[in-house]
Amino acid sequence: MKRKFGAKKPELTELSRVRDRITFLYLEHAKLNRQDSAIIVTDSRGTVFVPAAIVSVLMLGPGVDVSHRAMELIGDAGLGVAWVGEQGVREYAHGRPLNHSSKLPEAQARLVSNPKTRVAVARKMYQKRFPNDDVSGLSMQALRGKEGSRVRQVYRTQSQKTNVPWSRREYNPDNFEAGTPINKALTAAHQALYGLSYSVIVAMGASAGLGFVHTGHDLSFVYDFADLYKAEISIPVAFQVAAEFGDDKDIGARTRLAMRDAFADGKLLVRMVDDLTSLLGVTETSIGAGVINLWDDKLGLQKFGVQYHEFKGDGDS
């Protein structure tokens, strides 16, 4: 008998659902290994154990070494993992989804491939941002203009509320430290929101690249999805942190901590799962574990793992 090493791979029923997990954990300059069902994180301050099934996304910054055993656990537990730049401001790679069903990406592909349904989903996303307005008859151009005006007003309102001077959004992805305190806080806040949005999308099995408003980028849908929450969460948090800490050199880290608290206080994971499935027209309970079938253009779905006999018909001889 072949010997099996390591801990038993958890069953899907043993794993926490995406909506029940804590939001994200950012790590840098640390070593990651595995002990049973926990990730061992070791840095200059000591060692901590992180249960893999309770975290939504693990953001790995510069100086992180990850063992093969740790990645095995991360994959089995469906923990979203993203390799990011310093301060978490860039995303380089990600791991596999928790959900093994293809229902969400299939629904997403159908919706984004038809101009009428694509516009309909885009309107649903804008409607969530304008709950008191009827946007059902607006064109994409009109929706973009309406959203632009709203975001500018949000910036002005937060500036007046916190007394943080505001002129315009400036962001250099290659030089985080070159920005003003408020722009650095906004960058860190938006990136934290992108990270969580990205994690929910891929953990649920949807495609990060099939956007309805944004397009042409492998994270198009992440930008679509995160835009639902910027005015409510990341922009106010950034202005609050900038008002409180100003020129603090650790403003990026302080912003991430504030975003983590805002995610938890607002139960954002629960909302994100509901919003994602609602936008794509698939209920969470209908997703379940992935079941492999064979596709047939005439007979519909057929059982997988069955030895089919040669069929002669429809012109076959």
PDB file of C-alpha atoms in Angstrom:
ATOM      1  CA  MET A   1       0.000   0.000   0.000  1.00  0.00           C
ATOM      2  CA  LYS A   2       1.250   3.452  -0.896  1.00  0.00           C
ATOM      3  CA  ARG A   3       1.966   5.490   2.201  1.00  0.00           C
ATOM      4  CA  LYS A   4       0.125   8.815   2.485  1.00  0.00           C
ATOM      5  CA  PHE A   5       1.923  11.720   4.099  1.00  0.00           C
ATOM      6  CA  GLY A   6       0.515  14.750   5.894  1.00  0.00           C
ATOM      7  CA  ALA A   7      -2.876  15.635   7.274  1.00  0.00           C
ATOM      8  CA  LYS A   8      -6.097  14.431   5.658  1.00  0.00           C
ATOM      9  CA  LYS A   9      -7.472  16.738   3.002  1.00  0.00           C
ATOM     10  CA  PRO A  10     -10.591  18.400   4.460  1.00  0.00           C
ATOM     11  CA  GLU A  11     -13.999  17.689   2.994  1.00  0.00           C
ATOM     12  CA  LEU A  12     -15.952  20.630   1.559  1.00  0.00           C
ATOM     13  CA  THR A  13     -18.489  20.243   4.367  1.00  0.00           C
ATOM     14  CA  GLU A  14     -15.696  20.774   6.896  1.00  0.00           C
ATOM     15  CA  LEU A  15     -14.623  24.105   5.450  1.00  0.00           C
ATOM     16  CA  SER A  16     -16.005  27.480   6.457  1.00  0.00           C
ATOM     17  CA  ARG A  17     -18.027  29.167   3.747  1.00  0.00           C
ATOM     18  CA  VAL A  18     -16.582  32.328   2.255  1.00  0.00           C
ATOM     19  CA  ARG A  19     -19.178  34.483   3.990  1.00  0.00           C
ATOM     20  CA  ASP A  20     -18.272  33.039   7.417  1.00  0.00           C
ATOM     21  CA  ARG A  21     -14.547  33.763   7.262  1.00  0.00           C
ATOM     22  CA  ILE A  22     -12.588  36.739   8.541  1.00  0.00           C
ATOM     23  CA  THR A  23     -11.493  39.158   5.850  1.00  0.00           C
ATOM     24  CA  PHE A  24      -7.779  39.197   5.119  1.00  0.00           C
ATOM     25  CA  LEU A  25      -4.331  38.835   6.646  1.00  0.00           C
ATOM     26  CA  TYR A  26      -1.342  40.733   5.236  1.00  0.00           C
ATOM     27  CA  LEU A  27       2.137  39.312   5.858  1.00  0.00           C
ATOM     28  CA  GLU A  28       5.629  40.417   4.878  1.00  0.00           C
ATOM     29  CA  HIS A  29       9.180  39.318   5.764  1.00  0.00           C
ATOM     30  CA  ALA A  30       8.011  36.022   7.256  1.00  0.00           C
ATOM     31  CA  LYS A  31       8.278  32.272   6.691  1.00  0.00           C
ATOM     32  CA  LEU A  32       5.157  30.160   6.231  1.00  0.00           C
ATOM     33  CA  ASN A  33       4.934  26.453   6.932  1.00  0.00           C
ATOM     34  CA  ARG A  34       2.263  24.002   7.997  1.00  0.00           C
ATOM     35  CA  GLN A  35       1.309  22.058  11.072  1.00  0.00           C
ATOM     36  CA  ASP A  36      -1.838  19.946  10.732  1.00  0.00           C
ATOM     37  CA  SER A  37      -4.574  22.370   9.597  1.00  0.00           C
ATOM     38  CA  ALA A  38      -2.784  25.545  10.630  1.00  0.00           C
ATOM     39  CA  ILE A  39      -0.356  27.781   8.803  1.00  0.00           C
ATOM     40  CA  ILE A  40       2.743  28.521  10.881  1.00  0.00           C
ATOM     41  CA  VAL A  41       3.895  32.127  10.446  1.00  0.00           C
ATOM     42  CA  THR A  42       7.373  32.936  11.753  1.00  0.00           C
ATOM     43  CA  ASP A  43       9.104  36.303  11.708  1.00  0.00           C
ATOM     44  CA  SER A  44      11.533  38.261  13.892  1.00  0.00           C
ATOM     45  CA  ARG A  45       8.881  38.649  16.588  1.00  0.00           C
ATOM     46  CA  GLY A  46       8.068  34.975  16.991  1.00  0.00           C
ATOM     47  CA  THR A  47       5.630  32.358  15.710  1.00  0.00           C
ATOM     48  CA  VAL A  48       1.841  32.314  15.380  1.00  0.00           C
ATOM     49  CA  PHE A  49      -0.575  29.638  14.137  1.00  0.00           C
ATOM     50  CA  VAL A  50      -3.288  30.668  11.655  1.00  0.00           C
ATOM     51  CA  PRO A  51      -6.194  28.224  11.041  1.00  0.00           C
ATOM     52  CA  ALA A  52      -6.406  28.122   7.240  1.00  0.00           C
ATOM     53  CA  ALA A  53     -10.169  27.613   7.030  1.00  0.00           C
ATOM     54  CA  ILE A  54     -11.126  30.829   8.853  1.00  0.00           C
ATOM     55  CA  VAL A  55      -9.292  33.360   6.671  1.00  0.00           C
ATOM     56  CA  SER A  56     -10.767  34.705   3.427  1.00  0.00           C
ATOM     57  CA  VAL A  57      -7.593  35.976   1.745  1.00  0.00           C
ATOM     58  CA  LEU A  58      -3.911  35.795   2.637  1.00  0.00           C
ATOM     59  CA  MET A  59      -1.950  38.711   1.174  1.00  0.00           C
ATOM     60  CA  LEU A  60       1.738  37.809   0.866  1.00  0.00           C
ATOM     61  CA  GLY A  61       4.031  40.807   0.628  1.00  0.00           C
ATOM     62  CA  PRO A  62       7.805  41.157   0.045  1.00  0.00           C
ATOM     63  CA  GLY A  63      10.138  38.837   1.915  1.00  0.00           C
ATOM     64  CA  VAL A  64       7.657  36.001   2.403  1.00  0.00           C
ATOM     65  CA  ASP A  65       8.877  32.422   1.978  1.00  0.00           C
ATOM     66  CA  VAL A  66       6.152  29.791   1.631  1.00  0.00           C
ATOM     67  CA  SER A  67       6.766  26.061   1.893  1.00  0.00           C
ATOM     68  CA  HIS A  68       5.167  23.529  -0.429  1.00  0.00           C
ATOM     69  CA  ARG A  69       3.342  22.042   2.577  1.00  0.00           C
ATOM     70  CA  ALA A  70       1.827  25.412   3.421  1.00  0.00           C
ATOM     71  CA  MET A  71       0.611  25.892  -0.143  1.00  0.00           C
ATOM     72  CA  GLU A  72      -0.888  22.390  -0.091  1.00  0.00           C
ATOM     73  CA  LEU A  73      -2.958  23.355   2.940  1.00  0.00           C
ATOM     74  CA  ILE A  74      -3.925  26.707   1.434  1.00  0.00           C
ATOM     75  CA  GLY A  75      -5.185  24.983  -1.709  1.00  0.00           C
ATOM     76  CA  ASP A  76      -7.093  22.288   0.152  1.00  0.00           C
ATOM     77  CA  ALA A  77      -8.757  24.805   2.479  1.00  0.00           C
ATOM     78  CA  GLY A  78      -9.821  27.098  -0.343  1.00  0.00           C
ATOM     79  CA  LEU A  79      -7.987  29.997   1.264  1.00  0.00           C
ATOM     80  CA  GLY A  80      -7.632  32.837  -1.216  1.00  0.00           C
ATOM     81  CA  VAL A  81      -3.968  33.751  -1.488  1.00  0.00           C
ATOM     82  CA  ALA A  82      -2.551  36.707  -3.383  1.00  0.00           C
ATOM     83  CA  TRP A  83       1.083  37.645  -3.852  1.00  0.00           C
ATOM     84  CA  VAL A  84       1.209  41.428  -3.563  1.00  0.00           C
ATOM     85  CA  GLY A  85       3.725  44.259  -3.600  1.00  0.00           C
ATOM     86  CA  GLU A  86       4.903  46.360  -0.676  1.00  0.00           C
ATOM     87  CA  GLN A  87       2.018  47.840   1.314  1.00  0.00           C
ATOM     88  CA  GLY A  88      -0.247  45.472  -0.630  1.00  0.00           C
ATOM     89  CA  VAL A  89      -0.555  47.925  -3.519  1.00  0.00           C
ATOM     90  CA  ARG A  90      -0.068  45.500  -6.423  1.00  0.00           C
ATOM     91  CA  GLU A  91      -1.346  41.977  -7.094  1.00  0.00           C
ATOM     92  CA  TYR A  92       0.864  39.480  -8.902  1.00  0.00           C
ATOM     93  CA  ALA A  93      -0.698  36.027  -8.572  1.00  0.00           C
ATOM     94  CA  HIS A  94      -3.437  34.088  -6.796  1.00  0.00           C
ATOM     95  CA  GLY A  95      -4.439  30.585  -5.724  1.00  0.00           C
ATOM     96  CA  ARG A  96      -7.347  28.268  -6.511  1.00  0.00           C
ATOM     97  CA  PRO A  97     -11.040  28.811  -5.602  1.00  0.00           C
ATOM     98  CA  LEU A  98     -12.920  27.309  -2.674  1.00  0.00           C
ATOM     99  CA  ASN A  99     -15.986  26.599  -4.802  1.00  0.00           C
ATOM    100  CA  HIS A 100     -15.516  23.708  -7.243  1.00  0.00           C
ATOM    101  CA  SER A 101     -18.711  24.330  -9.230  1.00  0.00           C
ATOM    102  CA  SER A 102     -18.658  25.983 -12.657  1.00  0.00           C
ATOM    103  CA  LYS A 103     -22.167  27.487 -12.368  1.00  0.00           C
ATOM    104  CA  LEU A 104     -20.996  31.008 -11.553  1.00  0.00           C
ATOM    105  CA  PRO A 105     -18.382  31.341 -14.328  1.00  0.00           C
ATOM    106  CA  GLU A 106     -20.793  29.792 -16.845  1.00  0.00           C
ATOM    107  CA  ALA A 107     -23.504  32.284 -15.858  1.00  0.00           C
ATOM    108  CA  GLN A 108     -20.973  35.119 -15.942  1.00  0.00           C
ATOM    109  CA  ALA A 109     -19.746  34.122 -19.426  1.00  0.00           C
ATOM    110  CA  ARG A 110     -23.313  34.004 -20.769  1.00  0.00           C
ATOM    111  CA  LEU A 111     -24.169  37.403 -19.329  1.00  0.00           C
ATOM    112  CA  VAL A 112     -21.022  39.181 -20.475  1.00  0.00           C
ATOM    113  CA  SER A 113     -21.156  37.702 -23.997  1.00  0.00           C
ATOM    114  CA  ASN A 114     -24.547  39.207 -24.845  1.00  0.00           C
ATOM    115  CA  PRO A 115     -24.637  43.036 -25.123  1.00  0.00           C
ATOM    116  CA  LYS A 116     -28.183  43.246 -23.730  1.00  0.00           C
ATOM    117  CA  THR A 117     -27.513  41.117 -20.661  1.00  0.00           C
ATOM    118  CA  ARG A 118     -24.131  42.793 -20.155  1.00  0.00           C
ATOM    119  CA  VAL A 119     -25.772  46.219 -19.998  1.00  0.00           C
ATOM    120  CA  ALA A 120     -28.459  44.794 -17.704  1.00  0.00           C
ATOM    121  CA  VAL A 121     -25.838  43.573 -15.214  1.00  0.00           C
ATOM    122  CA  ALA A 122     -23.987  46.890 -15.432  1.00  0.00           C
ATOM    123  CA  ARG A 123     -27.251  48.668 -14.612  1.00  0.00           C
ATOM    124  CA  LYS A 124     -27.773  46.356 -11.642  1.00  0.00           C
ATOM    125  CA  MET A 125     -24.338  47.341 -10.329  1.00  0.00           C
ATOM    126  CA  TYR A 126     -25.050  51.043 -10.771  1.00  0.00           C
ATOM    127  CA  GLN A 127     -28.492  50.605  -9.223  1.00  0.00           C
ATOM    128  CA  LYS A 128     -26.852  49.336  -6.032  1.00  0.00           C
ATOM    129  CA  ARG A 129     -24.951  52.647  -5.897  1.00  0.00           C
ATOM    130  CA  PHE A 130     -28.043  54.740  -6.681  1.00  0.00           C
ATOM    131  CA  PRO A 131     -30.803  52.969  -4.738  1.00  0.00           C
ATOM    132  CA  ASN A 132     -33.142  55.977  -4.925  1.00  0.00           C
ATOM    133  CA  ASP A 133     -32.765  56.549  -8.681  1.00  0.00           C
ATOM    134  CA  ASP A 134     -34.163  54.623 -11.627  1.00  0.00           C
ATOM    135  CA  VAL A 135     -31.224  53.752 -13.902  1.00  0.00           C
ATOM    136  CA  SER A 136     -33.039  51.101 -15.927  1.00  0.00           C
ATOM    137  CA  GLY A 137     -33.199  53.288 -19.032  1.00  0.00           C
ATOM    138  CA  LEU A 138     -29.744  54.860 -18.867  1.00  0.00           C
ATOM    139  CA  SER A 139     -27.042  54.119 -21.421  1.00  0.00           C
ATOM    140  CA  MET A 140     -23.528  53.095 -20.398  1.00  0.00           C
ATOM    141  CA  GLN A 141     -22.332  56.618 -21.216  1.00  0.00           C
ATOM    142  CA  ALA A 142     -24.978  58.162 -18.972  1.00  0.00           C
ATOM    143  CA  LEU A 143     -24.162  55.706 -16.187  1.00  0.00           C
ATOM    144  CA  ARG A 144     -20.454  56.556 -16.355  1.00  0.00           C
ATOM    145  CA  GLY A 145     -21.211  60.259 -16.148  1.00  0.00           C
ATOM    146  CA  LYS A 146     -23.538  59.769 -13.210  1.00  0.00           C
ATOM    147  CA  GLU A 147     -20.950  57.667 -11.373  1.00  0.00           C
ATOM    148  CA  GLY A 148     -18.182  60.191 -12.043  1.00  0.00           C
ATOM    149  CA  SER A 149     -20.241  62.999 -10.534  1.00  0.00           C
ATOM    150  CA  ARG A 150     -21.075  60.874  -7.518  1.00  0.00           C
ATOM    151  CA  VAL A 151     -17.450  59.965  -6.783  1.00  0.00           C
ATOM    152  CA  ARG A 152     -16.293  63.585  -7.084  1.00  0.00           C
ATOM    153  CA  GLN A 153     -18.998  64.586  -4.635  1.00  0.00           C
ATOM    154  CA  VAL A 154     -17.937  61.826  -2.212  1.00  0.00           C
ATOM    155  CA  TYR A 155     -14.350  63.121  -2.265  1.00  0.00           C
ATOM    156  CA  ARG A 156     -15.517  66.695  -1.606  1.00  0.00           C
ATOM    157  CA  THR A 157     -17.851  65.624   1.183  1.00  0.00           C
ATOM    158  CA  GLN A 158     -15.188  63.560   2.959  1.00  0.00           C
ATOM    159  CA  SER A 159     -12.668  66.388   2.595  1.00  0.00           C
ATOM    160  CA  GLN A 160     -15.070  68.841   4.246  1.00  0.00           C
ATOM    161  CA  LYS A 161     -16.020  66.336   6.936  1.00  0.00           C
ATOM    162  CA  THR A 162     -12.437  65.490   7.950  1.00  0.00           C
ATOM    163  CA  ASN A 163     -10.714  68.798   7.076  1.00  0.00           C
ATOM    164  CA  VAL A 164      -8.261  66.912   4.865  1.00  0.00           C
ATOM    165  CA  PRO A 165      -7.297  69.064   1.843  1.00  0.00           C
ATOM    166  CA  TRP A 166      -8.302  67.509  -1.471  1.00  0.00           C
ATOM    167  CA  SER A 167      -7.465  68.444  -5.040  1.00  0.00           C
ATOM    168  CA  ARG A 168      -7.397  65.283  -7.166  1.00  0.00           C
ATOM    169  CA  ARG A 169      -6.583  61.585  -7.170  1.00  0.00           C
ATOM    170  CA  GLU A 170      -2.920  60.870  -7.900  1.00  0.00           C
ATOM    171  CA  TYR A 171      -1.504  57.350  -7.882  1.00  0.00           C
ATOM    172  CA  ASN A 172       1.882  56.050  -9.023  1.00  0.00           C
ATOM    173  CA  PRO A 173       1.831  52.241  -8.850  1.00  0.00           C
ATOM    174  CA  ASP A 174       5.630  52.151  -8.959  1.00  0.00           C
ATOM    175  CA  ASN A 175       6.218  54.668  -6.170  1.00  0.00           C
ATOM    176  CA  PHE A 176       3.765  54.474  -3.281  1.00  0.00           C
ATOM    177  CA  GLU A 177       5.770  56.897  -1.121  1.00  0.00           C
ATOM    178  CA  ALA A 178       5.594  59.679  -3.736  1.00  0.00           C
ATOM    179  CA  GLY A 179       1.924  60.361  -3.014  1.00  0.00           C
ATOM    180  CA  THR A 180       0.382  62.788  -0.557  1.00  0.00           C
ATOM    181  CA  PRO A 181      -0.888  61.298   2.740  1.00  0.00           C
ATOM    182  CA  ILE A 182      -4.495  61.189   1.537  1.00  0.00           C
ATOM    183  CA  ASN A 183      -3.517  59.663  -1.797  1.00  0.00           C
ATOM    184  CA  LYS A 184      -1.389  57.027  -0.052  1.00  0.00           C
ATOM    185  CA  ALA A 185      -4.289  56.245   2.275  1.00  0.00           C
ATOM    186  CA  LEU A 186      -6.686  55.989  -0.681  1.00  0.00           C
ATOM    187  CA  THR A 187      -4.291  53.667  -2.518  1.00  0.00           C
ATOM    188  CA  ALA A 188      -3.920  51.385   0.495  1.00  0.00           C
ATOM    189  CA  ALA A 189      -7.673  51.417   1.179  1.00  0.00           C
ATOM    190  CA  HIS A 190      -8.639  50.654  -2.415  1.00  0.00           C
ATOM    191  CA  GLN A 191      -6.025  47.880  -2.665  1.00  0.00           C
ATOM    192  CA  ALA A 192      -7.370  46.250   0.492  1.00  0.00           C
ATOM    193  CA  LEU A 193     -10.848  46.424  -1.033  1.00  0.00           C
ATOM    194  CA  TYR A 194      -9.542  44.990  -4.323  1.00  0.00           C
ATOM    195  CA  GLY A 195      -7.892  42.174  -2.379  1.00  0.00           C
ATOM    196  CA  LEU A 196     -11.086  41.224  -0.594  1.00  0.00           C
ATOM    197  CA  SER A 197     -13.164  41.592  -3.762  1.00  0.00           C
ATOM    198  CA  TYR A 198     -10.677  39.458  -5.669  1.00  0.00           C
ATOM    199  CA  SER A 199     -10.727  36.795  -2.977  1.00  0.00           C
ATOM    200  CA  VAL A 200     -14.524  36.554  -2.917  1.00  0.00           C
ATOM    201  CA  ILE A 201     -14.737  36.393  -6.706  1.00  0.00           C
ATOM    202  CA  VAL A 202     -12.171  33.625  -7.137  1.00  0.00           C
ATOM    203  CA  ALA A 203     -13.209  31.744  -3.986  1.00  0.00           C
ATOM    204  CA  MET A 204     -16.756  31.586  -5.299  1.00  0.00           C
ATOM    205  CA  GLY A 205     -15.411  30.356  -8.643  1.00  0.00           C
ATOM    206  CA  ALA A 206     -16.292  33.390 -10.784  1.00  0.00           C
ATOM    207  CA  SER A 207     -13.887  34.938 -13.286  1.00  0.00           C
ATOM    208  CA  ALA A 208     -11.883  37.976 -12.219  1.00  0.00           C
ATOM    209  CA  GLY A 209     -11.301  38.937 -15.852  1.00  0.00           C
ATOM    210  CA  LEU A 210     -14.856  38.981 -17.238  1.00  0.00           C
ATOM    211  CA  GLY A 211     -15.926  42.505 -16.335  1.00  0.00           C
ATOM    212  CA  PHE A 212     -19.193  44.194 -17.280  1.00  0.00           C
ATOM    213  CA  VAL A 213     -18.055  47.822 -17.031  1.00  0.00           C
ATOM    214  CA  HIS A 214     -14.276  47.436 -17.017  1.00  0.00           C
ATOM    215  CA  THR A 215     -12.805  45.262 -19.737  1.00  0.00           C
ATOM    216  CA  GLY A 216      -9.540  44.102 -21.292  1.00  0.00           C
ATOM    217  CA  HIS A 217      -7.729  43.297 -18.031  1.00  0.00           C
ATOM    218  CA  ASP A 218      -7.407  40.090 -16.040  1.00  0.00           C
ATOM    219  CA  LEU A 219      -8.891  41.918 -13.019  1.00  0.00           C
ATOM    220  CA  SER A 220     -11.711  43.731 -14.838  1.00  0.00           C
ATOM    221  CA  PHE A 221     -14.481  42.188 -12.745  1.00  0.00           C
ATOM    222  CA  VAL A 222     -12.538  42.918  -9.549  1.00  0.00           C
ATOM    223  CA  TYR A 223     -12.637  46.627 -10.409  1.00  0.00           C
ATOM    224  CA  ASP A 224     -16.333  46.367 -11.261  1.00  0.00           C
ATOM    225  CA  PHE A 225     -17.117  44.645  -7.992  1.00  0.00           C
ATOM    226  CA  ALA A 226     -14.968  46.831  -5.721  1.00  0.00           C
ATOM    227  CA  ASP A 227     -16.609  49.965  -7.131  1.00  0.00           C
ATOM    228  CA  LEU A 228     -19.811  48.918  -5.374  1.00  0.00           C
ATOM    229  CA  TYR A 229     -18.225  49.656  -1.997  1.00  0.00           C
ATOM    230  CA  LYS A 230     -15.678  52.454  -2.473  1.00  0.00           C
ATOM    231  CA  ALA A 231     -17.955  55.388  -1.643  1.00  0.00           C
ATOM    232  CA  GLU A 232     -19.228  53.639   1.474  1.00  0.00           C
ATOM    233  CA  ILE A 233     -16.029  52.070   2.799  1.00  0.00           C
ATOM    234  CA  SER A 234     -12.603  52.714   1.286  1.00  0.00           C
ATOM    235  CA  ILE A 235     -12.924  56.461   0.589  1.00  0.00           C
ATOM    236  CA  PRO A 236     -14.296  57.404   4.051  1.00  0.00           C
ATOM    237  CA  VAL A 237     -11.739  55.157   5.788  1.00  0.00           C
ATOM    238  CA  ALA A 238      -8.864  56.726   3.839  1.00  0.00           C
ATOM    239  CA  PHE A 239      -9.927  60.264   4.759  1.00  0.00           C
ATOM    240  CA  GLN A 240     -10.376  59.299   8.417  1.00  0.00           C
ATOM    241  CA  VAL A 241      -6.901  57.759   8.584  1.00  0.00           C
ATOM    242  CA  ALA A 242      -5.332  60.731   6.770  1.00  0.00           C
ATOM    243  CA  ALA A 243      -7.038  63.126   9.179  1.00  0.00           C
ATOM    244  CA  GLU A 244      -5.849  61.201  12.232  1.00  0.00           C
ATOM    245  CA  PHE A 245      -2.314  60.237  11.230  1.00  0.00           C
ATOM    246  CA  GLY A 246      -1.334  62.757   8.547  1.00  0.00           C
ATOM    247  CA  ASP A 247       2.333  62.301   7.606  1.00  0.00           C
ATOM    248  CA  ASP A 248       2.796  59.072   9.562  1.00  0.00           C
ATOM    249  CA  LYS A 249       5.242  56.929   7.588  1.00  0.00           C
ATOM    250  CA  ASP A 250       3.128  53.853   8.372  1.00  0.00           C
ATOM    251  CA  ILE A 251      -0.060  55.332   6.926  1.00  0.00           C
ATOM    252  CA  GLY A 252      -0.401  52.367   4.531  1.00  0.00           C
ATOM    253  CA  ALA A 253      -0.352  49.844   7.381  1.00  0.00           C
ATOM    254  CA  ARG A 254      -2.702  51.980   9.478  1.00  0.00           C
ATOM    255  CA  THR A 255      -5.113  52.203   6.561  1.00  0.00           C
ATOM    256  CA  ARG A 256      -5.115  48.431   6.046  1.00  0.00           C
ATOM    257  CA  LEU A 257      -5.902  47.878   9.727  1.00  0.00           C
ATOM    258  CA  ALA A 258      -8.732  50.402   9.541  1.00  0.00           C
ATOM    259  CA  MET A 259     -10.078  48.688   6.419  1.00  0.00           C
ATOM    260  CA  ARG A 260      -9.932  45.308   8.133  1.00  0.00           C
ATOM    261  CA  ASP A 261     -12.007  46.719  10.991  1.00  0.00           C
ATOM    262  CA  ALA A 262     -14.463  48.289   8.555  1.00  0.00           C
ATOM    263  CA  PHE A 263     -14.831  44.985   6.705  1.00  0.00           C
ATOM    264  CA  ALA A 264     -15.613  43.185   9.946  1.00  0.00           C
ATOM    265  CA  ASP A 265     -17.897  45.860  11.399  1.00  0.00           C
ATOM    266  CA  GLY A 266     -19.887  46.127   8.196  1.00  0.00           C
ATOM    267  CA  LYS A 267     -20.062  42.337   7.690  1.00  0.00           C
ATOM    268  CA  LEU A 268     -18.830  43.005   4.178  1.00  0.00           C
ATOM    269  CA  LEU A 269     -18.048  39.387   3.311  1.00  0.00           C
ATOM    270  CA  VAL A 270     -21.691  38.409   3.774  1.00  0.00           C
ATOM    271  CA  ARG A 271     -22.802  41.302   1.576  1.00  0.00           C
ATOM    272  CA  MET A 272     -20.204  40.536  -1.083  1.00  0.00           C
ATOM    273  CA  VAL A 273     -21.286  36.914  -1.431  1.00  0.00           C
ATOM    274  CA  ASP A 274     -24.938  37.969  -1.681  1.00  0.00           C
ATOM    275  CA  ASP A 275     -24.158  40.749  -4.163  1.00  0.00           C
ATOM    276  CA  LEU A 276     -21.989  38.528  -6.362  1.00  0.00           C
ATOM    277  CA  THR A 277     -24.523  35.739  -6.659  1.00  0.00           C
ATOM    278  CA  SER A 278     -27.342  38.250  -7.150  1.00  0.00           C
ATOM    279  CA  LEU A 279     -25.523  40.071  -9.962  1.00  0.00           C
ATOM    280  CA  LEU A 280     -24.864  36.803 -11.801  1.00  0.00           C
ATOM    281  CA  GLY A 281     -28.319  35.396 -11.133  1.00  0.00           C
ATOM    282  CA  VAL A 282     -27.124  32.295  -9.276  1.00  0.00           C
ATOM    283  CA  THR A 283     -28.183  31.592  -5.702  1.00  0.00           C
ATOM    284  CA  GLU A 284     -25.399  30.518  -3.344  1.00  0.00           C
ATOM    285  CA  THR A 285     -27.295  27.406  -2.258  1.00  0.00           C
ATOM    286  CA  SER A 286     -27.499  26.226  -5.883  1.00  0.00           C
ATOM    287  CA  ILE A 287     -23.718  26.301  -6.306  1.00  0.00           C
ATOM    288  CA  GLY A 288     -22.614  23.574  -3.925  1.00  0.00           C
ATOM    289  CA  ALA A 289     -19.745  21.213  -4.631  1.00  0.00           C
ATOM    290  CA  GLY A 290     -18.537  20.775  -8.170  1.00  0.00           C
ATOM    291  CA  VAL A 291     -20.054  17.817 -10.025  1.00  0.00           C
ATOM    292  CA  ILE A 292     -18.447  16.858 -13.326  1.00  0.00           C
ATOM    293  CA  ASN A 293     -20.754  16.045 -16.222  1.00  0.00           C
ATOM    294  CA  LEU A 294     -20.255  15.544 -19.944  1.00  0.00           C
ATOM    295  CA  TRP A 295     -21.836  18.109 -22.259  1.00  0.00           C
ATOM    296  CA  ASP A 296     -24.020  16.969 -25.159  1.00  0.00           C
ATOM    297  CA  ASP A 297     -25.598  19.368 -27.669  1.00  0.00           C
ATOM    298  CA  LYS A 298     -28.713  17.176 -28.047  1.00  0.00           C
ATOM    299  CA  LEU A 299     -29.089  15.169 -24.839  1.00  0.00           C
ATOM    300  CA  GLY A 300     -27.998  17.757 -22.307  1.00  0.00           C
ATOM    301  CA  LEU A 301     -25.680  16.853 -19.439  1.00  0.00           C
ATOM    302  CA  GLN A 302     -24.535  13.244 -19.284  1.00  0.00           C
ATOM    303  CA  LYS A 303     -22.896  11.295 -16.477  1.00  0.00           C
ATOM    304  CA  PHE A 304     -19.129  11.448 -16.095  1.00  0.00           C
ATOM    305  CA  GLY A 305     -17.118   8.291 -15.412  1.00  0.00           C
ATOM    306  CA  VAL A 306     -19.313   6.028 -17.526  1.00  0.00           C
ATOM    307  CA  GLN A 307     -17.927   3.878 -20.343  1.00  0.00           C
ATOM    308  CA  TYR A 308     -20.134   4.870 -23.280  1.00  0.00           C
ATOM    309  CA  HIS A 309     -20.565   2.511 -26.238  1.00  0.00           C
ATOM    310  CA  GLU A 310     -20.124   3.707 -29.799  1.00  0.00           C
ATOM    311  CA  PHE A 311     -23.330   5.306 -31.056  1.00  0.00           C
ATOM    312  CA  LYS A 312     -24.204   4.962 -34.730  1.00  0.00           C
ATOM    313  CA  GLY A 313     -26.839   7.375 -35.885  1.00  0.00           C
ATOM    314  CA  ASP A 314     -27.435  10.856 -37.328  1.00  0.00           C
ATOM    315  CA  GLY A 315     -25.535   9.870 -40.475  1.00  0.00           C
ATOM    316  CA  ASP A 316     -22.930   7.634 -38.784  1.00  0.00           C
ATOM    317  CA  SER A 317     -22.270   4.348 -40.586  1.00  0.00           C
TER     318      SER A 317
END
